[in-house]
Coordinates of C-alpha atoms in Angstrom, one line a residue:
X1 CA 85.8 188.0 26.0
X2 CA 86.7 185.1 28.3
X3 CA 85.9 186.1 31.9
X4 CA 83.7 189.1 30.8
X5 CA 84.3 192.1 32.9
X6 CA 82.4 195.4 33.4
X7 CA 84.4 197.4 30.9
X8 CA 84.4 194.7 28.3
X9 CA 80.6 194.3 28.5
X10 CA 80.1 198.0 28.1
X11 CA 82.4 198.1 25.1
X12 CA 81.1 194.9 23.4
X13 CA 79.5 195.3 20.0
X14 CA 76.8 192.8 19.3
X15 CA 76.4 194.1 15.7
X16 CA 80.0 193.1 14.9
X17 CA 79.3 189.5 15.9
X18 CA 76.2 189.4 13.8
X19 CA 78.0 190.8 10.8
X20 CA 80.8 188.2 11.2
X21 CA 78.2 185.4 11.4
X22 CA 76.4 186.7 8.2
X23 CA 79.8 186.7 6.4
X24 CA 80.2 183.0 7.2
X25 CA 76.7 182.2 6.1
X26 CA 77.3 184.1 2.9
X27 CA 79.9 181.5 1.9
X28 CA 77.3 178.9 1.4
X29 CA 76.4 180.3 -2.0
X30 CA 80.0 180.0 -3.5
X31 CA 80.3 176.5 -1.9
X32 CA 77.1 175.3 -3.7
X33 CA 78.3 176.9 -7.0
X34 CA 81.6 175.1 -6.8
X35 CA 79.9 171.9 -5.9
X36 CA 77.6 172.3 -8.9
X37 CA 80.6 173.0 -11.1
X38 CA 82.3 169.8 -10.0
X39 CA 79.1 167.9 -10.8
X40 CA 79.1 169.4 -14.3
X41 CA 82.7 168.6 -14.8
X42 CA 82.2 165.0 -13.8
X43 CA 79.2 164.7 -16.1
X44 CA 81.3 165.9 -19.1
X45 CA 84.1 163.5 -18.3
X46 CA 81.8 160.6 -18.0
X47 CA 80.4 161.3 -21.5
X48 CA 83.8 161.0 -23.2
X49 CA 86.1 159.0 -21.0
X50 CA 85.9 155.4 -19.7
X51 CA 88.1 152.9 -18.0
X52 CA 89.7 152.5 -14.6
X53 CA 91.3 156.0 -14.6
X54 CA 87.9 157.5 -15.5
X55 CA 86.2 155.6 -12.7
X56 CA 88.8 156.8 -10.2
X57 CA 88.6 160.4 -11.4
X58 CA 84.8 160.3 -11.2
X59 CA 85.0 158.9 -7.6
X60 CA 87.5 161.6 -6.6
X61 CA 85.3 164.4 -8.0
X62 CA 82.3 163.0 -6.3
X63 CA 84.2 162.9 -3.0
X64 CA 85.3 166.6 -3.5
X65 CA 81.7 167.6 -4.2
X66 CA 80.5 165.7 -1.1
X67 CA 83.1 167.5 1.0
X68 CA 82.0 170.9 -0.3
X69 CA 78.3 170.1 0.3
X70 CA 79.0 169.0 3.8
X71 CA 80.6 172.3 4.6
X72 CA 77.3 174.3 4.1
X73 CA 75.6 173.2 7.4
X74 CA 78.8 174.1 9.3
X75 CA 78.9 177.6 7.7
X76 CA 75.3 178.2 8.7
X77 CA 76.1 176.8 12.2
X78 CA 78.9 179.3 12.6
X79 CA 76.5 182.1 11.7
X80 CA 74.0 180.8 14.2
X81 CA 76.7 180.6 16.9
X82 CA 77.8 184.2 16.4
X83 CA 74.2 185.4 16.2
X84 CA 73.4 183.7 19.5
X85 CA 76.4 185.3 21.1
X86 CA 75.4 188.7 19.8
X87 CA 71.9 188.3 21.1
X88 CA 73.0 187.1 24.6
X89 CA 75.5 190.0 24.7
X90 CA 72.8 192.5 23.7
X91 CA 70.6 191.2 26.5
X92 CA 73.4 191.3 29.0
X93 CA 74.3 194.9 28.1
X94 CA 70.6 195.8 28.6
X95 CA 70.7 194.1 32.0
X96 CA 73.9 196.0 32.9
X97 CA 72.5 199.3 31.9
X98 CA 69.3 198.7 33.9
X99 CA 71.3 197.7 36.9
X100 CA 73.5 200.8 36.7
X101 CA 70.4 203.0 36.3
X102 CA 68.7 201.5 39.3
X103 CA 71.8 201.8 41.4
X104 CA 72.2 205.5 40.5
X105 CA 68.5 206.1 41.2
X106 CA 69.0 204.6 44.6
X107 CA 71.8 207.1 45.3
X108 CA 74.7 204.7 44.7
X109 CA 77.8 205.3 42.5
X110 CA 79.1 202.8 40.0
X111 CA 82.7 203.5 39.0
X112 CA 84.3 202.7 35.6
X113 CA 85.4 199.3 36.8
X114 CA 82.0 198.3 38.0
X115 CA 82.6 198.9 41.7
X116 CA 79.6 200.1 43.7
X117 CA 79.8 202.6 46.5
X118 CA 77.1 204.3 48.7
X119 CA 76.6 208.0 48.1
X120 CA 77.2 210.5 50.8
X121 CA 73.4 210.9 51.3
X122 CA 72.8 207.1 51.6
X123 CA 71.7 206.2 55.2
X124 CA 74.3 203.9 56.8
X125 CA 71.5 201.5 57.9
X126 CA 70.6 200.7 54.3
X127 CA 73.9 201.4 52.4
X128 CA 75.4 197.9 52.7
X129 CA 72.2 196.2 51.6
X130 CA 71.8 198.5 48.6
X131 CA 75.4 198.2 47.6
X132 CA 75.2 194.4 47.8
X133 CA 72.0 194.3 45.8
X134 CA 73.5 196.5 43.0
X135 CA 76.6 194.4 42.9
X136 CA 74.6 191.2 42.5
X137 CA 72.7 192.7 39.5
X138 CA 75.9 193.8 37.9
X139 CA 77.4 190.3 38.3
X140 CA 74.3 188.7 36.9
X141 CA 74.7 190.7 33.7
X142 CA 78.4 189.9 33.4
X143 CA 77.7 186.3 34.2
X144 CA 75.2 186.0 31.4
X145 CA 77.8 187.5 29.0
X146 CA 80.5 185.2 30.2
X147 CA 78.3 182.1 29.9
X148 CA 77.4 183.1 26.3
X149 CA 81.0 183.7 25.5
X150 CA 82.0 180.3 26.8
X151 CA 79.2 178.5 25.0
X152 CA 80.1 180.2 21.7
X153 CA 83.8 179.4 22.1
X154 CA 82.9 175.7 22.7
X155 CA 80.7 175.5 19.6
X156 CA 83.3 177.2 17.4
X157 CA 86.0 174.9 18.8
X158 CA 84.0 171.9 17.9
X159 CA 83.5 173.2 14.4
X160 CA 87.2 173.8 14.1
X161 CA 88.0 170.2 15.2
X162 CA 85.4 169.0 12.7
X163 CA 87.2 170.9 9.9
X164 CA 90.2 168.7 10.5
X165 CA 88.4 165.3 11.0
X166 CA 85.6 165.8 8.6
X167 CA 82.4 167.8 8.8
X168 CA 80.0 164.8 8.7
X169 CA 80.1 161.1 9.5
X170 CA 78.6 158.3 7.5
X171 CA 74.8 158.2 7.4
X172 CA 73.4 157.5 10.8
X173 CA 71.1 154.5 11.2
X174 CA 67.4 154.8 11.9
X175 CA 64.9 157.6 11.5
X176 CA 61.9 158.5 13.6
X177 CA 58.7 156.6 12.7
X178 CA 56.1 158.5 10.7
X179 CA 54.0 160.4 13.1
X180 CA 56.4 160.2 16.0
X181 CA 55.7 162.7 18.7
X182 CA 58.0 165.8 19.0
X183 CA 59.3 164.4 22.3
X184 CA 60.3 161.1 20.6
X185 CA 62.0 163.1 17.7
X186 CA 63.9 165.2 20.2
X187 CA 65.2 162.1 22.0
X188 CA 66.3 160.6 18.7
X189 CA 68.1 163.8 17.7
X190 CA 69.8 164.0 21.1
X191 CA 71.2 160.5 20.6
X192 CA 73.1 161.5 17.5
X193 CA 76.7 162.9 17.3
X194 CA 77.3 166.4 15.9
X195 CA 78.8 164.8 12.8
X196 CA 75.7 162.6 12.3
X197 CA 73.4 165.6 12.7
X198 CA 75.4 167.5 10.1
X199 CA 75.2 164.5 7.7
X200 CA 71.4 164.5 8.1
X201 CA 71.2 168.3 7.6
X202 CA 73.3 168.1 4.4
X203 CA 71.9 164.9 2.9
X204 CA 68.3 164.8 4.1
X205 CA 67.4 168.5 4.6
X206 CA 63.7 168.0 3.7
X207 CA 63.3 165.5 6.6
X208 CA 65.2 167.6 9.1
X209 CA 63.6 170.9 8.2
X210 CA 60.1 169.6 8.6
X211 CA 60.4 167.6 11.9
X212 CA 58.8 169.1 14.9
X213 CA 61.1 168.1 17.8
X214 CA 64.4 168.8 15.9
X215 CA 66.0 171.9 17.5
X216 CA 65.4 175.2 15.8
X217 CA 69.0 175.7 14.7
X218 CA 69.2 172.4 12.8
X219 CA 65.8 173.0 11.1
X220 CA 67.0 176.5 10.1
X221 CA 70.2 175.0 8.6
X222 CA 68.2 172.4 6.6
X223 CA 65.6 174.8 5.3
X224 CA 68.2 177.3 4.2
X225 CA 69.9 174.6 2.2
X226 CA 66.5 174.0 0.4
X227 CA 66.0 177.7 -0.5
X228 CA 67.5 177.4 -3.9
X229 CA 65.4 174.4 -4.8
X230 CA 62.2 176.2 -3.6
X231 CA 63.0 179.1 -5.9
X232 CA 63.6 176.6 -8.7
X233 CA 60.1 175.2 -8.1
X234 CA 58.6 178.6 -8.7
X235 CA 60.6 179.1 -11.9
X236 CA 59.4 175.7 -13.1
X237 CA 55.8 176.7 -12.4
X238 CA 56.3 179.9 -14.4
X239 CA 57.8 178.0 -17.3
X240 CA 54.7 175.7 -17.4
X241 CA 52.4 178.7 -17.4
X242 CA 54.3 180.5 -20.1
X243 CA 54.4 177.4 -22.3
X244 CA 50.6 177.6 -22.8
X245 CA 49.8 179.2 -26.2
X246 CA 47.7 181.3 -26.0
X247 CA 48.1 181.7 -22.2
X248 CA 44.5 182.8 -21.6
X249 CA 43.0 184.9 -18.8
X250 CA 43.3 182.2 -16.1
X251 CA 47.0 181.8 -16.9
X252 CA 47.5 185.5 -16.7
X253 CA 45.9 185.6 -13.2
X254 CA 48.1 182.7 -12.1
X255 CA 51.2 184.5 -13.5
X256 CA 50.4 187.6 -11.4
X257 CA 49.9 185.5 -8.3
X258 CA 53.2 183.7 -9.0
X259 CA 55.0 187.0 -9.4
X260 CA 53.6 188.0 -6.0
X261 CA 54.9 184.8 -4.5
X262 CA 58.3 185.4 -6.1
X263 CA 58.4 188.9 -4.5
X264 CA 57.5 187.5 -1.2
X265 CA 60.2 184.8 -1.4
X266 CA 62.8 187.4 -2.5
X267 CA 61.9 189.7 0.5
X268 CA 62.0 186.7 2.9
X269 CA 65.4 185.6 1.5
X270 CA 66.7 189.1 2.0
X271 CA 65.6 189.1 5.6
X272 CA 67.2 185.7 6.2
X273 CA 70.5 187.1 4.9
X274 CA 70.8 189.6 7.7
X275 CA 69.1 191.9 10.2
X276 CA 68.5 191.8 13.9
X277 CA 67.3 189.7 15.5
X278 CA 68.5 186.8 13.4
X279 CA 65.7 185.0 11.4
X280 CA 65.4 181.2 11.6
X281 CA 63.7 179.4 8.7
X282 CA 61.6 176.6 10.1
X283 CA 59.5 175.7 7.1
X284 CA 58.9 176.8 3.5
X285 CA 56.6 175.4 0.8
X286 CA 56.1 177.7 -2.3
X287 CA 53.4 175.6 -3.9
X288 CA 49.7 176.7 -3.8
X289 CA 49.5 180.0 -2.0
X290 CA 52.7 179.2 -0.2
X291 CA 53.4 178.3 3.4
X292 CA 56.2 179.6 5.7
X293 CA 57.3 179.3 9.3
X294 CA 60.0 181.9 10.4
X295 CA 61.2 182.7 13.9
X296 CA 62.8 186.0 14.9
X297 CA 65.5 185.1 17.4
X298 CA 65.9 181.5 18.5
X299 CA 62.8 180.2 20.4
X300 CA 65.0 177.4 21.9
X301 CA 66.9 180.0 24.0
X302 CA 64.3 182.7 24.6
X303 CA 62.5 183.4 27.9
X304 CA 59.3 184.3 26.1
X305 CA 58.0 182.9 22.8
X306 CA 55.2 184.3 20.7
X307 CA 53.6 182.2 17.9
X308 CA 51.6 184.4 15.5
X309 CA 49.0 182.8 13.3
X310 CA 47.7 185.1 10.6
X311 CA 44.3 184.9 8.9
X312 CA 42.4 185.2 5.7
X313 CA 44.4 185.6 2.4
X314 CA 47.8 185.1 4.2
X315 CA 50.3 183.4 2.0
X316 CA 53.9 183.5 0.8
X317 CA 53.2 186.7 -1.1
X318 CA 52.5 188.7 2.1
X319 CA 54.7 186.7 4.5
X320 CA 57.2 189.5 4.9
X321 CA 54.4 191.9 6.0
X322 CA 53.1 189.3 8.4
X323 CA 56.6 188.8 9.7
X324 CA 56.8 192.5 10.3
X325 CA 53.8 192.3 12.6
X326 CA 55.5 189.7 14.7
X327 CA 58.6 191.8 14.7
X328 CA 56.7 194.9 16.0
X329 CA 55.4 192.9 19.0
X330 CA 59.0 191.7 19.6
X331 CA 60.3 195.2 19.5
X332 CA 57.8 196.4 22.0
X333 CA 58.7 193.4 24.3
X334 CA 62.3 194.6 24.1
X335 CA 61.3 198.1 25.0
X336 CA 59.3 197.0 27.9
X337 CA 61.7 194.4 29.2
X338 CA 65.2 195.1 27.7
X339 CA 66.8 192.6 30.1
X340 CA 64.7 189.7 29.0
X341 CA 64.9 187.7 25.8
X342 CA 61.9 187.1 23.7
X343 CA 61.4 185.4 20.3
X344 CA 58.5 185.5 17.8
X345 CA 57.4 183.0 15.3
X346 CA 55.3 183.6 12.2
X347 CA 53.4 180.3 11.8
X348 CA 51.8 180.2 8.3
X349 CA 51.8 176.5 7.8
X350 CA 48.2 176.2 6.7
X351 CA 46.0 177.0 3.7
X352 CA 44.4 180.2 4.8
X353 CA 41.0 181.1 3.2
X354 CA 41.2 183.4 0.1
X355 CA 37.5 184.2 -0.2
X356 CA 34.6 184.9 2.2
X357 CA 32.9 181.8 1.0
X358 CA 35.9 179.8 2.3
X359 CA 36.2 181.9 5.5
X360 CA 32.6 181.1 6.3
X361 CA 33.6 177.5 7.1
X362 CA 35.7 176.1 9.9
X363 CA 37.1 173.4 7.6
X364 CA 40.5 175.0 6.9
X365 CA 40.9 175.8 10.6
X366 CA 40.2 172.1 11.5
X367 CA 42.7 171.0 8.9
X368 CA 45.4 173.4 10.3
X369 CA 44.8 172.5 14.0
X370 CA 46.9 169.3 14.2
X371 CA 50.0 170.9 12.6
X372 CA 49.8 173.9 15.0
X373 CA 49.4 171.5 17.9
X374 CA 52.5 169.6 16.9
X375 CA 54.5 172.7 16.3
X376 CA 53.8 174.0 19.8
X377 CA 54.7 170.6 21.2
X378 CA 58.0 170.8 19.3
X379 CA 58.8 174.2 20.8
X380 CA 58.3 172.7 24.3
X381 CA 60.4 169.7 23.5
X382 CA 63.4 171.5 22.0
X383 CA 63.6 174.5 24.4
X384 CA 66.9 174.7 26.4
X385 CA 66.8 175.6 30.1
X386 CA 63.8 176.5 32.2
X387 CA 60.5 176.4 30.2
X388 CA 59.7 179.5 28.2
X389 CA 56.4 181.3 28.6
X390 CA 54.7 180.4 25.3
X391 CA 51.9 182.6 23.9
X392 CA 49.9 181.9 20.7
X393 CA 48.3 184.8 18.9
X394 CA 45.6 184.5 16.3
X395 CA 44.4 187.3 14.1
X396 CA 41.1 187.2 12.2
X397 CA 40.6 183.6 10.8
X398 CA 43.9 182.7 12.5
X399 CA 42.1 183.1 15.8
X400 CA 39.8 180.3 14.8
X401 CA 42.8 178.1 13.9
X402 CA 44.2 178.8 17.4
X403 CA 40.8 178.2 19.1
X404 CA 40.1 174.9 17.3
X405 CA 43.6 173.6 17.9
X406 CA 43.4 174.4 21.6
X407 CA 39.9 172.9 21.9
X408 CA 40.3 169.8 19.8
X409 CA 44.0 168.9 20.3
X410 CA 45.4 171.1 23.1
X411 CA 48.1 173.6 22.7
X412 CA 51.4 173.8 24.6
X413 CA 50.8 177.4 25.5
X414 CA 50.7 179.5 28.7
X415 CA 48.5 182.1 27.1
X416 CA 46.3 182.6 24.1
X417 CA 45.5 185.9 22.4
X418 CA 42.9 186.8 19.8
X419 CA 42.7 190.1 17.9
X420 CA 40.1 191.0 15.2
X421 CA 38.4 187.6 15.8
X422 CA 35.3 186.3 14.1
X423 CA 34.9 183.8 17.0
X424 CA 37.3 181.0 18.1
X425 CA 35.0 178.0 18.0
X426 CA 34.1 177.8 21.7
X427 CA 31.5 179.5 23.8
X428 CA 33.7 180.2 26.8
X429 CA 37.4 180.7 27.6
X430 CA 37.6 177.8 29.9
X431 CA 37.1 175.4 26.9
X432 CA 40.5 176.4 25.6
X433 CA 42.6 174.5 28.1
X434 CA 45.1 177.2 29.2
X435 CA 45.6 178.5 32.7
X436 CA 42.8 180.6 34.2
X437 CA 43.1 184.3 33.3
X438 CA 45.4 183.6 30.3
X439 CA 42.9 184.0 27.5
X440 CA 43.1 187.5 26.1
X441 CA 41.4 189.4 23.3
X442 CA 41.1 192.8 21.7
X443 CA 38.9 194.3 19.0
X444 CA 39.2 197.8 17.5
X445 CA 36.0 199.8 17.7
X446 CA 36.0 200.2 13.9
X447 CA 37.0 196.6 13.0
X448 CA 34.5 195.3 10.5
X449 CA 34.8 191.9 12.1
X450 CA 32.2 193.0 14.6
X451 CA 29.7 192.7 11.7
X452 CA 30.4 189.0 11.4
X453 CA 27.2 188.0 13.2
X454 CA 25.3 184.7 12.8
X455 CA 22.8 184.7 10.0
X456 CA 19.1 184.7 10.8
X457 CA 17.0 181.7 11.2
X458 CA 15.9 181.7 7.5
X459 CA 19.5 181.2 6.4
X460 CA 20.4 178.8 9.2
X461 CA 20.3 175.6 7.0
X462 CA 22.8 177.2 4.5
X463 CA 25.1 178.1 7.4
X464 CA 25.0 174.7 8.9
X465 CA 25.9 173.2 5.5
X466 CA 28.9 175.6 5.0
X467 CA 30.0 175.8 8.6
X468 CA 29.1 172.6 10.6
X469 CA 30.8 174.1 13.7
X470 CA 27.7 176.3 14.0
X471 CA 25.7 173.3 14.8
X472 CA 28.0 172.3 17.6
X473 CA 27.8 175.8 19.1
X474 CA 24.0 175.6 19.0
X475 CA 23.2 178.7 17.0
X476 CA 21.1 180.8 17.0
X477 CA 21.4 181.0 20.8
X478 CA 21.3 184.8 20.7
X479 CA 22.9 186.8 23.6
X480 CA 23.9 189.7 21.4
X481 CA 27.6 188.8 21.6
X482 CA 27.8 185.9 19.1
X483 CA 30.1 186.2 16.1
X484 CA 30.2 183.9 13.1
X485 CA 32.3 181.2 14.9
X486 CA 30.9 181.7 18.5
X487 CA 30.9 184.0 21.4
X488 CA 32.9 187.2 20.9
X489 CA 36.2 186.6 22.8
X490 CA 36.5 190.3 23.3
X491 CA 33.2 190.3 25.3
X492 CA 33.4 190.1 29.0
X493 CA 30.9 187.2 29.0
X494 CA 33.3 185.0 27.1
X495 CA 35.3 184.7 30.3
X496 CA 38.7 185.9 29.1
X497 CA 40.5 189.2 29.6
X498 CA 40.4 192.2 27.3
X499 CA 43.1 194.7 26.4
X500 CA 42.3 197.9 24.7
X501 CA 42.7 198.7 21.0
X502 CA 42.5 202.1 19.3
X503 CA 40.9 202.7 16.0
X504 CA 42.6 201.3 13.0
X505 CA 40.2 198.8 11.4
X506 CA 40.9 195.1 11.0
X507 CA 44.6 195.4 10.3
X508 CA 45.7 198.2 12.6
X509 CA 46.5 196.4 15.8
X510 CA 50.2 196.5 15.1
X511 CA 50.4 200.2 14.4
X512 CA 53.0 201.9 16.7
X513 CA 50.5 204.3 18.3
X514 CA 47.8 201.6 18.9
X515 CA 47.6 200.6 22.6
X516 CA 46.8 197.0 21.4
X517 CA 50.5 196.7 20.5
X518 CA 51.5 197.3 24.1
X519 CA 48.7 194.9 25.2
X520 CA 50.1 192.1 23.0
X521 CA 53.6 192.7 24.2
X522 CA 52.5 192.6 27.9
X523 CA 50.7 189.4 27.4
X524 CA 53.8 187.8 25.8
X525 CA 55.9 189.0 28.8
X526 CA 53.3 187.9 31.3
X527 CA 52.8 191.3 32.8

């Protein structure tokens, strides 16, 4: 598609590029299996063969296995490249369709080659200006597609060259210091060659996958390489539980919870294997309740980025459902602004409360806040091109996580949103550190969270013991609008802005017919 023209863009099929990318990524499984077979063969040879020839054979097998292993990041990179091309072409096609529709609505004619002419009813005084404006819009769409095509061609050419010279170089020297800022990490990563980066992805995926400040594509490559090991961790946990004789009621409960995490991981793995937009795995920890960070589309190349923080009981078991909520906001963004590119991230990198007794305390929100702060800083550091509009959305207890992170650490965000909130840990919107008018909230009229009121004076000592944040907020300073963790952000007196929600209870904000879904999408888009 070099020098993308009008007809080529209309005929382009983004789904075909996505499918081709998925096929490349699908080869990582066979590559890993062959590498494991070589390791097994080497082990058997070592057990019954010694001497110089045996040593040479062992070294050769190790080299072959290393070559196979080093291919995996490149296969995933090919998938990412083609998925990025598909996404950019899809946006360009939407821009083209919008430009044609506007031209025709203005009385202009766009021919099959992309030429623009004034219609017979077009006044001569405005015809030239209208035609020129329509032509500029058409060229912008084709220019976007052409730039995407050239970028993809360059990346694929570099991969082809690497196939001949070696996928990865020797281990690069130096690593970021523990606790290094995402900006420092980004600078370190930018100083590496592509071959050095692939070596790190292939040999130190746990490091690369967890580092805020490493680009999204590289973190995705690393974390996908770890997927098999994460599943093995769950299998090992199940074996330990089954080894207990008799298992006992507690083990049975844990086995059911483990089965739910397995189901969540399987559904997540299936989503990572295909679908539009492409999913990027930015973090996964199956231990405990499970933690996961997944992006839909690449935030490093999006114009608008949503980070969604779920609330109470969220874990690996229901991560696919939470990801579905982020996807619905993204879908609505695409419907409202088809010519703009948005990405959404499910950020579940904290231990969400499982019980009301846990949710009564701000402790888990305070524990989560530094990680959310670093993640948002990382998104800023790795973004390509003009800064994206970044929005952070918290639901239920997740809104407290967002509020505490913004208040105590600061968030790299242009807007904050709270839905179904029990309070966000501040008394007024101006304490959250985002631009004026960019704190938004919504609460359904039948959301039970409205009942999360401060306890009366008799129970105040117990509250202050369980939730010390209450003391900071100075409860009980009753205005009639306090919730458990502070002033209701959906109340006008909080100082934020409110968008409407229909009925749907505590979890209905993402239903297709709920106006809250449109409200969330419009905040993400900045409209």
